[in-house]
mmCIF file of C-alpha atoms in Angstrom:
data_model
loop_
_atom_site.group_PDB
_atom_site.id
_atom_site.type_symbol
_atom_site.label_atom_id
_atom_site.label_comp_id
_atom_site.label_asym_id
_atom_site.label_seq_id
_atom_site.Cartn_x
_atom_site.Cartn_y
_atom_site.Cartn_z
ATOM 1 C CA UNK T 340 0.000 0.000 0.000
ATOM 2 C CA UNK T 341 1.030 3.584 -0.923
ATOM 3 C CA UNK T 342 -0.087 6.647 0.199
ATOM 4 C CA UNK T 343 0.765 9.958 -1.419
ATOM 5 C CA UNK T 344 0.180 13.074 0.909
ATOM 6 C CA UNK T 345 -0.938 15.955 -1.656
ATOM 7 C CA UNK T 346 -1.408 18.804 1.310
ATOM 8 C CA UNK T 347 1.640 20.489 0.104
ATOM 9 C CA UNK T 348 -0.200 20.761 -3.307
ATOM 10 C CA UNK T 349 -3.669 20.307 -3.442
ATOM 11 C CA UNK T 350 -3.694 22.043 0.392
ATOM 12 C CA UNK T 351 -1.460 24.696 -0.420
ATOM 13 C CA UNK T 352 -2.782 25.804 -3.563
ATOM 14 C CA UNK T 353 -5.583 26.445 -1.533
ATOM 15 C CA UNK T 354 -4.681 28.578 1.591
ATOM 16 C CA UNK T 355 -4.201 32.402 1.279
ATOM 17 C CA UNK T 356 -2.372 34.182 2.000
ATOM 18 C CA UNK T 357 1.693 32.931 0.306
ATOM 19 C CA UNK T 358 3.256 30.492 2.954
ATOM 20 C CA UNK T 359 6.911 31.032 3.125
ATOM 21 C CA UNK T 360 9.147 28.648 1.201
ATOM 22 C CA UNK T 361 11.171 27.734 4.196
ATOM 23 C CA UNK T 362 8.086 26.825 5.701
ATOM 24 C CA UNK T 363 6.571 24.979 3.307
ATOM 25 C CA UNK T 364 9.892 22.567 2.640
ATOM 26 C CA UNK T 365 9.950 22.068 6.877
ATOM 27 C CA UNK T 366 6.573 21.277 7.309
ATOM 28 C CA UNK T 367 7.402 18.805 3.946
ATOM 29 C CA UNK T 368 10.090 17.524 5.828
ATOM 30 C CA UNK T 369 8.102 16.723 9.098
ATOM 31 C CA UNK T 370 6.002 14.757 6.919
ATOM 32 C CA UNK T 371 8.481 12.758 5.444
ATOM 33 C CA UNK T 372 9.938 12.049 9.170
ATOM 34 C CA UNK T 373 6.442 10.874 10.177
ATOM 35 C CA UNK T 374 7.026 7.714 7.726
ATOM 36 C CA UNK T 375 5.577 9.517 4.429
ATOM 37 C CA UNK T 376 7.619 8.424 1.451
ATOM 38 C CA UNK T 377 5.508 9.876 -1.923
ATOM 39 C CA UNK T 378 4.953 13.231 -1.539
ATOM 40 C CA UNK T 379 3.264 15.842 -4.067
ATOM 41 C CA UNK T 380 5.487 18.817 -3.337
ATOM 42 C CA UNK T 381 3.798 21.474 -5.801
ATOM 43 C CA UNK T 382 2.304 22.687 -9.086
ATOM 44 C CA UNK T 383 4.177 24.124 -12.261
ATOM 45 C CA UNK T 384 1.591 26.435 -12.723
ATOM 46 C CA UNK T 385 1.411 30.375 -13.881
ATOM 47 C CA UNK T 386 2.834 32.080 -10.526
ATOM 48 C CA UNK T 387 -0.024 34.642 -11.772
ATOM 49 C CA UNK T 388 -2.822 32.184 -11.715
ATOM 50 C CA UNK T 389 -1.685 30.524 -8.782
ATOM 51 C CA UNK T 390 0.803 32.647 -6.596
ATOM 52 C CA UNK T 391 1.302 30.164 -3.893
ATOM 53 C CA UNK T 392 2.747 28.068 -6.557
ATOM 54 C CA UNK T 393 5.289 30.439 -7.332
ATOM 55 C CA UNK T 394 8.301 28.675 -5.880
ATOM 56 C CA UNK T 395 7.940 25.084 -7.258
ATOM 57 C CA UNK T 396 11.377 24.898 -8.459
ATOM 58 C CA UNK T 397 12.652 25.760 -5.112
ATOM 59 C CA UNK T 398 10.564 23.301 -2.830
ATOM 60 C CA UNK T 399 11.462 20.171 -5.248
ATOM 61 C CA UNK T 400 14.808 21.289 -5.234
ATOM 62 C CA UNK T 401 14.702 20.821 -1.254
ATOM 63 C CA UNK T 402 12.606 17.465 -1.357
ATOM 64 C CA UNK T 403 14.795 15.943 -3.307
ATOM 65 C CA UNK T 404 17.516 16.119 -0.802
ATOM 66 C CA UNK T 405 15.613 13.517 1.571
ATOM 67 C CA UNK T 406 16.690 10.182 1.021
ATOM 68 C CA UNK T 407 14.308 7.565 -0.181
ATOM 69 C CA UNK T 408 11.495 10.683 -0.636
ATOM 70 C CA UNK T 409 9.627 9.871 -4.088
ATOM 71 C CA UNK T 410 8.559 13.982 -4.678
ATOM 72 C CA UNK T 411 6.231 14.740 -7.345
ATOM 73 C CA UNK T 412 4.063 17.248 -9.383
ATOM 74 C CA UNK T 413 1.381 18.573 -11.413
ATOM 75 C CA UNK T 414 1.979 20.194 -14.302
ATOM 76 C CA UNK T 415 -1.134 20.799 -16.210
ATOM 77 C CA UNK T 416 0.476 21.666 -19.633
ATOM 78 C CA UNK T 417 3.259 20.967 -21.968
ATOM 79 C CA UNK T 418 4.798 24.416 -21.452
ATOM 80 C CA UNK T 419 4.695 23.106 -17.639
ATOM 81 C CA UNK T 420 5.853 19.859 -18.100
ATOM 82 C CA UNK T 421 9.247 21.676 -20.026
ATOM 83 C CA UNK T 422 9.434 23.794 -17.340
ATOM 84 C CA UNK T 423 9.402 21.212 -14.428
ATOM 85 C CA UNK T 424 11.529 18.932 -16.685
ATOM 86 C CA UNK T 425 14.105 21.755 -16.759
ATOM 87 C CA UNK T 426 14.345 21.630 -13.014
ATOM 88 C CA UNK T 427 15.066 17.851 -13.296
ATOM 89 C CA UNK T 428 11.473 16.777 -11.965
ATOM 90 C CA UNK T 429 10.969 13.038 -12.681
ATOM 91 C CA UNK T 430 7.457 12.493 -12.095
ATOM 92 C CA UNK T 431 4.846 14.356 -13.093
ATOM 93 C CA UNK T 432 1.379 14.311 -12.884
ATOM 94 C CA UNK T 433 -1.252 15.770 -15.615
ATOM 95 C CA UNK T 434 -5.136 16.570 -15.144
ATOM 96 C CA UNK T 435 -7.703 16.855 -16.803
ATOM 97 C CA UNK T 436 -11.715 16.206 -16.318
ATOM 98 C CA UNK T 437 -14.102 14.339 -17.581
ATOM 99 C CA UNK T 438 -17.190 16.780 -17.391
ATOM 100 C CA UNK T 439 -17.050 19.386 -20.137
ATOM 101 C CA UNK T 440 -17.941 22.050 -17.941
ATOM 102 C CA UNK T 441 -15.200 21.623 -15.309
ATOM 103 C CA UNK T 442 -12.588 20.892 -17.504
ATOM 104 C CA UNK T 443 -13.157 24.295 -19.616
ATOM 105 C CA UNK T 444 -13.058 26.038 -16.026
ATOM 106 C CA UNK T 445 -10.282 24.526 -14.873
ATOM 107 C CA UNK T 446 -7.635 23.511 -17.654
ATOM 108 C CA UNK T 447 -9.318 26.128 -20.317
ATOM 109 C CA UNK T 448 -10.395 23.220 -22.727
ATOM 110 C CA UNK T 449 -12.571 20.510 -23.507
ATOM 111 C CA UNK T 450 -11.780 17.142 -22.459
ATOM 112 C CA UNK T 451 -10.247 15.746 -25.930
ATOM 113 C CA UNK T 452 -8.208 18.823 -26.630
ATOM 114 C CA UNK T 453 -6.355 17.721 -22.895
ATOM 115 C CA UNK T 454 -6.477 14.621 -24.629
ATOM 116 C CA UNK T 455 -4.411 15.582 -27.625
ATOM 117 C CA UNK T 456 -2.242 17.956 -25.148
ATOM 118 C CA UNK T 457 -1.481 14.775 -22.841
ATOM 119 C CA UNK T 458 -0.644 12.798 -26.150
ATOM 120 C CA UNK T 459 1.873 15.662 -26.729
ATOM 121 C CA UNK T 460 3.294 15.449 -23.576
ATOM 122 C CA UNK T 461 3.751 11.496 -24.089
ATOM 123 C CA UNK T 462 6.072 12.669 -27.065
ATOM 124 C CA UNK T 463 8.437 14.843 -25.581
ATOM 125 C CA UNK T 464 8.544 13.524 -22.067
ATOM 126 C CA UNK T 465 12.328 12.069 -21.633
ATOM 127 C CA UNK T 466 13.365 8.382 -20.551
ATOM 128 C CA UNK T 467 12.864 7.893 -16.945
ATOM 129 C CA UNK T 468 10.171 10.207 -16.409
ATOM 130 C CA UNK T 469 7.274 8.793 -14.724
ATOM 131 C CA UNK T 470 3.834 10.343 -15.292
ATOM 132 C CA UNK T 471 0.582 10.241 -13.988
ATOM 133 C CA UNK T 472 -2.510 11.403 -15.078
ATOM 134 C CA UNK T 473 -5.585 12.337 -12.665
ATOM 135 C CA UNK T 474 -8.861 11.914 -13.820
ATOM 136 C CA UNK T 475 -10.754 14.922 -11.803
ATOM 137 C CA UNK T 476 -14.628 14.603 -11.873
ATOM 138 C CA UNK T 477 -14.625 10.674 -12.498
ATOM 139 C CA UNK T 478 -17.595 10.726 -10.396
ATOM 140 C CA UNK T 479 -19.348 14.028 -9.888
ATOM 141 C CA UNK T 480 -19.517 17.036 -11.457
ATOM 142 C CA UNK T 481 -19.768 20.404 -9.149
ATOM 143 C CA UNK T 482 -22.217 21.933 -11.825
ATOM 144 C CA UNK T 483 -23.712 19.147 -13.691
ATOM 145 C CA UNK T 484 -24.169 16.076 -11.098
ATOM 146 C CA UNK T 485 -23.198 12.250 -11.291
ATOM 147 C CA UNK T 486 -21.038 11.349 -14.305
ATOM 148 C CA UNK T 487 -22.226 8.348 -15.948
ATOM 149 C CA UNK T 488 -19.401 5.675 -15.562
ATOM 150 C CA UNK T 489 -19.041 5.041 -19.362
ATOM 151 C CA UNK T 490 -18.216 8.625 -19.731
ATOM 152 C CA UNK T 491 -15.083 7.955 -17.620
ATOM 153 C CA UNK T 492 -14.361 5.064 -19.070
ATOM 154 C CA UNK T 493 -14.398 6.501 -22.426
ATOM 155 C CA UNK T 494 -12.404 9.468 -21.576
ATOM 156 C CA UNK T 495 -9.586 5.899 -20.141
ATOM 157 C CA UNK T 496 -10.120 4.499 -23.529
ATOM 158 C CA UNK T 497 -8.386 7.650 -25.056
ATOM 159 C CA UNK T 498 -5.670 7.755 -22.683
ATOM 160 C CA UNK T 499 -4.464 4.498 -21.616
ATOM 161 C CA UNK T 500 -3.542 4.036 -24.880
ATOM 162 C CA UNK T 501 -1.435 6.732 -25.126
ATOM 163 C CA UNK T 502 1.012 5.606 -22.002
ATOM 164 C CA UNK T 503 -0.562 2.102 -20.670
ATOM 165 C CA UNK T 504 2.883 2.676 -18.219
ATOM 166 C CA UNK T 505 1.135 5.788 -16.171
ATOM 167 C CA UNK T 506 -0.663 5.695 -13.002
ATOM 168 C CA UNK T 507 -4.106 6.564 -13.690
ATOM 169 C CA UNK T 508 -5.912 8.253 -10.883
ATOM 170 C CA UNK T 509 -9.513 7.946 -10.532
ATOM 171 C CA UNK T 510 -10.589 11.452 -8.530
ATOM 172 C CA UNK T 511 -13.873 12.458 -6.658
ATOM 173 C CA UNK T 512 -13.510 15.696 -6.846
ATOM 174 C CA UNK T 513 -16.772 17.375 -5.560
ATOM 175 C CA UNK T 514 -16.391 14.346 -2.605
ATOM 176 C CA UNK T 515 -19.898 13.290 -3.748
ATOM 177 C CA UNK T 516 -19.331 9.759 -5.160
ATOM 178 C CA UNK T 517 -20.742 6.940 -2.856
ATOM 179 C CA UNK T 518 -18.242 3.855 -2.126
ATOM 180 C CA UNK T 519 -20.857 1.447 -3.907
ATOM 181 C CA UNK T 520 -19.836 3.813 -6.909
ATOM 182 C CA UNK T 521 -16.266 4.174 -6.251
ATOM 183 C CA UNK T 522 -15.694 0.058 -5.891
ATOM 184 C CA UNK T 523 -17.997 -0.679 -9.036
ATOM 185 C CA UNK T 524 -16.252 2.003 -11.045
ATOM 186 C CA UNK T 525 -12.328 0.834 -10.239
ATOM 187 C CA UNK T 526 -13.634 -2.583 -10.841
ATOM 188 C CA UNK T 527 -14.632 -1.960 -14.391
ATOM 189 C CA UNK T 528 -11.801 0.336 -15.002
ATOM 190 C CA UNK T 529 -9.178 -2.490 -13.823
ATOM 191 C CA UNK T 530 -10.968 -5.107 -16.177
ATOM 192 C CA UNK T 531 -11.353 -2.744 -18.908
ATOM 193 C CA UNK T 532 -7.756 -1.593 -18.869
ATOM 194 C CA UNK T 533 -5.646 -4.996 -17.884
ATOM 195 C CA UNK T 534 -2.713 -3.001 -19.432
ATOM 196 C CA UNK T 535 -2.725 -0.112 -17.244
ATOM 197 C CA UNK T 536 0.232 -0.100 -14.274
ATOM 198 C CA UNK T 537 -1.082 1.332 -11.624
ATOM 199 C CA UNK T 538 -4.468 2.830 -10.510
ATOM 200 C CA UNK T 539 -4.484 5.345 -7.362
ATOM 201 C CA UNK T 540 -7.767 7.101 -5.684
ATOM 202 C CA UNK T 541 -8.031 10.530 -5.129
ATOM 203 C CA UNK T 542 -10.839 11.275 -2.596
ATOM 204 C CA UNK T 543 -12.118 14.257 -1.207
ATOM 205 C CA UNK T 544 -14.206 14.354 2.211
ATOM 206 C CA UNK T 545 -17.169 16.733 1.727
ATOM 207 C CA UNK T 546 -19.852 14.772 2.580
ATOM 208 C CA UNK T 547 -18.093 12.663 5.343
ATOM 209 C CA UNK T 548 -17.584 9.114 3.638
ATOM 210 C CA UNK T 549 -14.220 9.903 2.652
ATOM 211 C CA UNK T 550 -12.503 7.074 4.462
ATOM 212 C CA UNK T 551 -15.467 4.946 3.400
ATOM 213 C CA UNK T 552 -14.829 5.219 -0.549
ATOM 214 C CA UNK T 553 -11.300 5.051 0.432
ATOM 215 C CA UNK T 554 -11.956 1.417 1.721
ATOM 216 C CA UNK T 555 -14.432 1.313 -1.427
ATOM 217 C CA UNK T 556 -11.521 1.733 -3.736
ATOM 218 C CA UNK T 557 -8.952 -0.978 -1.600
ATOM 219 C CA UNK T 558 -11.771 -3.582 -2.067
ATOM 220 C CA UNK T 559 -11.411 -3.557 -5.776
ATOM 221 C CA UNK T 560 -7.855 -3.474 -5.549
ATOM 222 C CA UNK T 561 -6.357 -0.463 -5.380
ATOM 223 C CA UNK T 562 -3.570 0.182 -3.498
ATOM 224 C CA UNK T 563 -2.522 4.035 -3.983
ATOM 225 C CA UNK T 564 -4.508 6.327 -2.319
ATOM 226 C CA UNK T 565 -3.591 10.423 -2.078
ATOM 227 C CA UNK T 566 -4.466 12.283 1.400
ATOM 228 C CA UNK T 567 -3.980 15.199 2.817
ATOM 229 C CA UNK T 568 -2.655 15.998 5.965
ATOM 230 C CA UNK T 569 -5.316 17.300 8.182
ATOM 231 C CA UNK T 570 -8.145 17.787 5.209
ATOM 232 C CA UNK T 571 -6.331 20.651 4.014
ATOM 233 C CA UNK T 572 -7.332 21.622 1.000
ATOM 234 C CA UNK T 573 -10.240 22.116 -1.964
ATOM 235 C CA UNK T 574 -11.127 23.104 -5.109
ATOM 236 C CA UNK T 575 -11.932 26.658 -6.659
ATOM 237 C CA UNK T 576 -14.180 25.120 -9.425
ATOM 238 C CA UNK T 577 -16.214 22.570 -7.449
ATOM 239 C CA UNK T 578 -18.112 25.181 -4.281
ATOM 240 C CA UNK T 579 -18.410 23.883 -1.447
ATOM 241 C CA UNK T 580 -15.781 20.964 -1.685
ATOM 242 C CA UNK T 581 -13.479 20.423 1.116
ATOM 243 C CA UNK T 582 -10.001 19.243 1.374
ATOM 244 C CA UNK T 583 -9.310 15.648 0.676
ATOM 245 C CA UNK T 584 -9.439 12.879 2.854
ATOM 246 C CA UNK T 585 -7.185 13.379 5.695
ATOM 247 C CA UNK T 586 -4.038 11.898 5.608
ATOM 248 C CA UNK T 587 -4.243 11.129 9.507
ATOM 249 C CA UNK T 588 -7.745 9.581 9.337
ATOM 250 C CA UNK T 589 -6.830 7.207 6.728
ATOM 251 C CA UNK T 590 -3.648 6.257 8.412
ATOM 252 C CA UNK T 591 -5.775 5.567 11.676
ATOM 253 C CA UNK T 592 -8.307 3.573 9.635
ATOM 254 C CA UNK T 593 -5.630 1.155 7.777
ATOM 255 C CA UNK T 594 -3.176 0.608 11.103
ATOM 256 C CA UNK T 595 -6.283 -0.164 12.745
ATOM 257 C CA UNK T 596 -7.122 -2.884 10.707
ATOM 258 C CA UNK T 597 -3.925 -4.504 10.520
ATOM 259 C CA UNK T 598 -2.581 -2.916 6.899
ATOM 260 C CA UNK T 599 0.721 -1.580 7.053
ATOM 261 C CA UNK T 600 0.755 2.306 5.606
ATOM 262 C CA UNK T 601 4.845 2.729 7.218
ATOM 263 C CA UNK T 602 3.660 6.078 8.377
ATOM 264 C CA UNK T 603 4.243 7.206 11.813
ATOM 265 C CA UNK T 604 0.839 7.925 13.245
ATOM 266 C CA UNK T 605 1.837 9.377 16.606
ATOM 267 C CA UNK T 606 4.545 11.054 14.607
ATOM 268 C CA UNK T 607 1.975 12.391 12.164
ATOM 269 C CA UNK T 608 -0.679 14.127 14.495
ATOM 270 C CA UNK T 609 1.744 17.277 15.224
ATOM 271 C CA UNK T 610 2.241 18.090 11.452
ATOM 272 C CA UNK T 611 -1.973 17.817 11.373
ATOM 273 C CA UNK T 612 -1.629 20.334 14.260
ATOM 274 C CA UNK T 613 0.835 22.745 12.477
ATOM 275 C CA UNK T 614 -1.074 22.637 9.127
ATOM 276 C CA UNK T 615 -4.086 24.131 11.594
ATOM 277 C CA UNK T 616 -2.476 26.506 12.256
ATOM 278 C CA UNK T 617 -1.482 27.512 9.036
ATOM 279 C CA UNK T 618 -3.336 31.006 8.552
ATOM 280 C CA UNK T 619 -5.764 31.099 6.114
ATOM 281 C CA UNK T 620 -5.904 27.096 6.214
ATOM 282 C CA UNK T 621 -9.268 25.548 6.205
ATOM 283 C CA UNK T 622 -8.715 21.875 7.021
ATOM 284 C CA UNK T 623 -10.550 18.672 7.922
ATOM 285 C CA UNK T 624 -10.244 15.252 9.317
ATOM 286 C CA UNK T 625 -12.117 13.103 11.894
ATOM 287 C CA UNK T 626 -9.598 11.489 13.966
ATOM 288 C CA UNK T 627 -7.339 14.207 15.076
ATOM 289 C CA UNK T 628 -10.453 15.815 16.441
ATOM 290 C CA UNK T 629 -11.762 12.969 18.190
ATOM 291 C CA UNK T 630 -8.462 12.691 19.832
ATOM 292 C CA UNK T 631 -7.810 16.190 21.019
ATOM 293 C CA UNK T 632 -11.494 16.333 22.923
ATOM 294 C CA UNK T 633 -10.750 12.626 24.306
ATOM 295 C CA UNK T 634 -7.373 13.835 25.867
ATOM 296 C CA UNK T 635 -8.851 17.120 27.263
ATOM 297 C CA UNK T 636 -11.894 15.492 28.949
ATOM 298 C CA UNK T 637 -9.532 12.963 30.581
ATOM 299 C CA UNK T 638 -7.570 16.493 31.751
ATOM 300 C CA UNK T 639 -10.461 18.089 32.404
#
């Protein structure tokens, strides 16, 4: 089992105001000494569109000095993918959506053009760079509702073609999908695509079952999940979404039951606690709460 803490990302991207860069890399590093080992340490991104971005050389730069740390990033373009290939990034993750209407809001396109873009990217790319592409709105769609599975699927057929060796990340972005949906959809997905590598869920915690469609997806066999340290986190085109699942609860949830994440749980819950305090940070999560009122009614 892997799981790939996308707070300094997908949380990041989402506080304002600018967290320092020093800060950022030691609050990645107090991660990584809690047991985390695949990190998403940023976006290539315009630094106009998303300032807090703005320093993505100079974060994976820093991760990259931890031993045994697998960093990554998004890069939602070719021009990106250049530019985080220039800084000697080796993995890389692309997006797009599968509903129209997100897509255009978030990437500027419809979902074939990011089609032909990733297809691009899959030409130029050099040896030894490992890509991933997320699937956002697999599920739900913040303005149009559930997304018919074969819609999903279809948008797979035209990718996992293109680079059968990519991870292929199934995400619920709006944190809508139920796990009946999430463990019927990976299911068809995996027998659909036999040639794919890897398959990873990306879950957000909205409506409370994120843990439960996390469990969803390790039913049908995945085994990558991405979290975020205490919920942090969002999107700006899906209103009302909150951060993903946390990285804590999930950790909890998995030790609990006997499956082996090699994170440090007890190691963990201060880095939750710092990300709180974060200004401008609106965060999440189940089990760090629980935990806090448990040990101040035994004080009490």
């Amino acid at each position: 089992m892997t799981l790939v803490e996308v707070g300094p990302r997908d949380g990041f991207q989402a506080v304002d105001p600018f967290i320092p860069t020093d800060r950022k890399i030691a609050l990645i590093k107090a991660l990584y000494a809690a047991g985390m080992r695949r990190i998403e340490v940023g976006s290539f991104v315009s630094a106009t569109a998303l300032p807090q971005m703005a320093d993505a050389e100079a974060v994976w730069s820093a991760a990259c000095d931890l031993p045994g740390l697998d960093p990554q990033v998004l890069a939602p373009t070719l021009r990106q993918v250049e530019r985080a290939m220039a800084a000697g990034v080796d993995h890389v993750g692309f997006v797009l959506s599968v509903s129209e209407w997100h897509n255009l809001n978030n990437v500027r396109r419809m979902p074939l053009e990011s089609v032909a873009e990733f297809a691009r990217i899959v030409d130029v790319v050099r040896a030894g760079v490992r890509l991933r592409v997320n699937v956002a709105t697999a599920f739900d769609c913040p303005e149009t509702g559930l997304v018919e599975e074969d819609a999903t699927l279809a948008l797979l057929d035209a990718l996992v073609g293109l680079r059968p060796d990519a991870e292929f990340t199934l995400c619920d972005t709006t944190g809508r999908a139920r796990p009946d949906h999430v463990r019927r959809l990976f299911s068809r997905a995996q027998e659909r695509f036999p040639q794919a590598a890897s398959w990873t869920f990306h879950g957000h915690d909205t409506y409370g079952v994120g843990v439960a469609n996390v469990l969803a997806a390790y039913e049908a066999g995945v085994r990558t999940f991405d979290a975020s340290i205490a919920g942090l986190g969002g999107c700006p085109f899906a209103p009302g979404a909150t951060g993903n699942v946390a990285t804590e609860d999930v950790v909890w949830t998995f030790e609990g039951m006997g499956r082996r994440t090699g994170v440090d749980f007890d190691r963990l819950l201060p880095v939750a606690a710092e990300i709180v305090a974060l200004p401008g940070a609106e965060t999440g999560g189940r089990v760090r709460t629980a935990i806090s009122r448990r040990d101040a009614c035994r004080a009490a």
